[in-house]
Amino acid sequence: MIFKKTAKKCLSIYKDIKKINISSLKSTTEPVKLVGFVKCFNEGKTGNLERCLKHLSRFCDDIVFCDDSSSDDSLSIAKKYTKNIIVMPNEFKKELYHKQKLLELALSLNPDWIVSLDPDEIFDRQGELGGIRKLC
């Protein structure tokens, strides 16, 4: 019952968000510092992690990565894309603590914006080619 109430509350947040037309946003001459934020457990073997990190590296100035003690090659894949890595024990009960540590690492890089993706996510081509930076 508690889960249903929480899920309903979280989903209600999104009902009032309107779609942003990226093409109508004005460009700025000041560069935006964009940092990618990825947390994973055993996503190396699926190919998702490599695809996600490669994608983020195309438009982010830096990437921060948290590995929940993966038993596959997730950590070695992440090392190809960033040196900003933390490894945490795989403890679901401490999920928020892990994300807090990852956020602290991201904030230490002084970003203007942080882009958070799960390892199985990427933006569409328009987002990758500049839409995300225009939005920021």
XYZ file of C-alpha atoms in Angstrom:
136
model
C 0.000 0.000 0.000
C 2.812 2.420 0.858
C 4.486 1.626 -2.458
C 1.312 2.510 -4.400
C 0.956 5.848 -2.598
C 4.605 6.739 -3.194
C 4.457 5.743 -6.856
C 1.273 7.764 -7.370
C 2.864 10.823 -5.717
C 6.032 10.543 -7.842
C 4.100 10.145 -11.075
C 1.929 13.169 -10.321
C 5.012 15.380 -10.477
C 5.298 14.812 -14.225
C 1.719 15.596 -15.234
C 2.267 19.367 -15.283
C 5.577 19.384 -17.148
C 5.215 20.789 -20.648
C 7.319 19.751 -23.596
C 10.119 22.210 -24.301
C 10.698 23.187 -27.917
C 14.506 23.162 -28.110
C 14.588 25.020 -31.441
C 12.953 28.082 -29.843
C 15.627 28.472 -27.166
C 18.147 31.282 -27.601
C 21.793 30.356 -27.811
C 24.312 31.865 -25.452
C 27.947 32.662 -26.070
C 28.957 31.396 -22.655
C 29.899 27.718 -22.686
C 27.928 25.515 -20.320
C 29.831 22.975 -18.243
C 27.871 19.759 -18.544
C 28.681 16.690 -16.432
C 27.234 13.221 -17.059
C 26.090 11.139 -14.081
C 25.853 7.326 -14.325
C 25.293 4.676 -11.660
C 25.380 1.015 -12.548
C 25.587 -2.604 -11.549
C 26.647 -5.266 -14.072
C 25.778 -3.354 -17.245
C 29.061 -4.098 -19.016
C 28.067 -7.493 -20.362
C 24.924 -6.148 -22.053
C 26.755 -3.439 -24.001
C 24.456 -0.814 -22.487
C 27.146 0.827 -20.381
C 29.609 1.260 -23.250
C 26.873 2.738 -25.440
C 25.714 5.135 -22.696
C 29.209 6.368 -21.753
C 30.223 6.809 -25.385
C 27.021 8.775 -25.932
C 27.623 11.031 -22.897
C 31.243 11.637 -23.880
C 30.036 13.223 -27.150
C 28.386 16.180 -25.415
C 29.444 16.203 -21.749
C 32.577 17.918 -20.506
C 33.107 15.192 -17.943
C 31.419 12.066 -16.584
C 31.069 10.779 -13.029
C 30.447 7.095 -12.511
C 29.368 4.951 -9.567
C 29.766 1.208 -9.726
C 27.880 -0.925 -7.220
C 30.636 -3.575 -7.073
C 29.808 -5.099 -10.448
C 31.104 -8.594 -11.116
C 31.433 -7.995 -14.872
C 33.680 -5.559 -16.789
C 31.621 -2.433 -15.974
C 34.467 -0.795 -14.067
C 37.039 -1.324 -16.821
C 34.605 0.098 -19.388
C 33.991 3.177 -17.235
C 37.744 3.775 -16.878
C 37.927 4.300 -20.656
C 35.594 7.298 -20.356
C 36.319 8.906 -16.982
C 38.646 9.025 -14.027
C 35.822 10.236 -11.758
C 34.756 6.851 -10.415
C 33.523 5.650 -7.067
C 32.906 2.027 -6.177
C 30.326 1.224 -3.547
C 29.116 -2.068 -2.098
C 26.014 -3.457 -3.753
C 23.544 -2.620 -0.977
C 20.096 -1.661 -2.187
C 19.164 -0.245 1.217
C 21.910 2.368 0.765
C 20.841 3.408 -2.749
C 20.188 7.028 -1.763
C 23.529 7.237 0.049
C 25.301 5.984 -3.094
C 23.541 8.565 -5.263
C 24.412 11.283 -2.743
C 28.111 10.361 -2.956
C 27.920 10.363 -6.746
C 26.227 13.761 -6.696
C 28.927 15.124 -4.380
C 31.572 13.901 -6.830
C 29.708 15.534 -9.722
C 29.364 18.820 -7.828
C 33.101 18.832 -7.063
C 33.619 19.381 -10.825
C 31.630 22.653 -10.648
C 29.102 21.860 -13.377
C 26.457 24.249 -14.625
C 24.208 21.271 -15.368
C 24.242 17.553 -14.564
C 22.816 14.978 -16.969
C 21.812 11.757 -15.230
C 21.280 8.643 -17.314
C 20.828 4.996 -16.481
C 23.268 2.794 -18.399
C 20.486 1.597 -20.696
C 19.475 5.130 -21.744
C 20.624 7.593 -24.400
C 19.135 10.747 -25.899
C 17.882 10.910 -29.455
C 20.175 12.213 -32.213
C 18.912 15.814 -31.886
C 19.692 15.824 -28.175
C 23.148 14.413 -28.723
C 24.037 16.856 -31.495
C 23.384 19.976 -29.455
C 19.820 19.922 -28.225
C 20.832 19.126 -24.655
C 23.366 21.964 -24.607
C 20.788 24.376 -26.047
C 18.336 23.308 -23.380
C 20.929 24.026 -20.690
